Amino acid sequence: APMGVGAEFQISDTCSKAVQLGRTAMGIAKDIWAQGIAFDLNVKDTADCNPLQTGLARLFCDIHCVRDAVIRGDRTINRNIQKA
């Protein structure tokens, strides 16, 4: 302590602690920003159409249409046979 009174500290220790605190704060801010971006992407992803679900819906629709066409075709063939 200067003149024996007061606290004594090293300037280099204080500066290194301040730099370390600044780096930690920047790291926390970067992590919060990255989590915000990831959350936003997840929200937008769930709002999108799921390609697997959409593909299966189209497949079942096509199967239904083919089944309907086969039933109508069979019915027409049976009517024509009965008329003959």
Coordinates of C-alpha atoms in Angstrom, one line a residue:
A1 CA 0.0 0.0 0.0
P2 CA 1.3 3.4 -0.8
M3 CA 2.5 5.1 2.4
G4 CA 1.2 2.1 4.3
V5 CA -2.5 3.1 4.1
G6 CA -5.1 1.6 1.7
A7 CA -5.4 -1.4 -0.5
E8 CA -2.8 -2.5 -2.9
F9 CA -3.5 -4.3 -6.1
Q10 CA -1.7 -5.1 -9.3
I11 CA -3.0 -3.3 -12.4
S12 CA -2.1 -6.2 -14.6
D13 CA -4.4 -8.5 -12.6
T14 CA -7.3 -6.1 -12.8
C15 CA -6.9 -5.7 -16.6
S16 CA -6.7 -9.4 -17.2
K17 CA -9.8 -10.0 -15.1
A18 CA -11.6 -7.2 -17.0
V19 CA -10.6 -8.8 -20.3
Q20 CA -11.7 -12.2 -19.1
L21 CA -15.0 -10.8 -18.0
G22 CA -15.5 -9.1 -21.4
R23 CA -14.7 -12.4 -23.2
T24 CA -17.1 -14.3 -21.0
A25 CA -19.9 -11.7 -21.6
M26 CA -19.3 -11.9 -25.3
G27 CA -19.4 -15.7 -25.2
I28 CA -22.7 -15.6 -23.3
A29 CA -24.1 -13.1 -25.8
K30 CA -23.0 -15.2 -28.7
D31 CA -24.6 -18.3 -27.2
I32 CA -27.9 -16.5 -26.6
W33 CA -27.9 -15.3 -30.2
A34 CA -27.1 -18.8 -31.5
Q35 CA -29.9 -20.3 -29.4
G36 CA -32.3 -17.6 -30.7
I37 CA -31.4 -18.5 -34.3
A38 CA -31.8 -22.2 -33.6
F39 CA -35.2 -21.7 -32.0
D40 CA -36.4 -19.5 -34.9
L41 CA -35.3 -22.2 -37.4
N42 CA -37.1 -24.9 -35.4
V43 CA -40.3 -22.8 -35.3
K44 CA -40.2 -22.2 -39.0
D45 CA -39.4 -25.9 -39.7
T46 CA -42.4 -27.1 -37.8
A47 CA -44.6 -24.6 -39.8
D48 CA -43.4 -26.1 -43.1
C49 CA -45.0 -29.1 -44.7
N50 CA -43.4 -32.4 -43.7
P51 CA -42.2 -33.9 -47.0
L52 CA -42.8 -37.5 -45.8
Q53 CA -46.3 -36.7 -44.7
T54 CA -47.1 -34.9 -47.9
G55 CA -45.7 -37.7 -50.0
L56 CA -47.7 -40.3 -48.1
A57 CA -50.9 -38.2 -48.5
R58 CA -50.4 -38.1 -52.2
L59 CA -49.7 -41.8 -52.4
F60 CA -52.9 -42.7 -50.5
C61 CA -54.8 -40.3 -52.7
D62 CA -53.4 -42.0 -55.9
I63 CA -54.2 -45.4 -54.5
H64 CA -57.8 -44.3 -53.7
C65 CA -58.2 -42.9 -57.3
V66 CA -56.8 -46.1 -58.9
R67 CA -59.1 -48.2 -56.7
D68 CA -62.1 -46.1 -57.7
A69 CA -61.2 -46.4 -61.4
V70 CA -60.8 -50.2 -61.1
I71 CA -64.2 -50.5 -59.3
R72 CA -65.9 -48.4 -62.0
G73 CA -64.2 -50.3 -64.8
D74 CA -65.2 -53.6 -63.4
R75 CA -68.8 -52.4 -63.0
T76 CA -68.8 -51.2 -66.6
I77 CA -67.4 -54.5 -67.8
N78 CA -70.0 -56.5 -65.8
R79 CA -72.8 -54.3 -67.2
N80 CA -71.6 -54.8 -70.8
I81 CA -71.4 -58.6 -70.2
Q82 CA -74.9 -58.7 -68.9
K83 CA -76.2 -56.7 -71.8
A84 CA -74.5 -59.0 -74.3

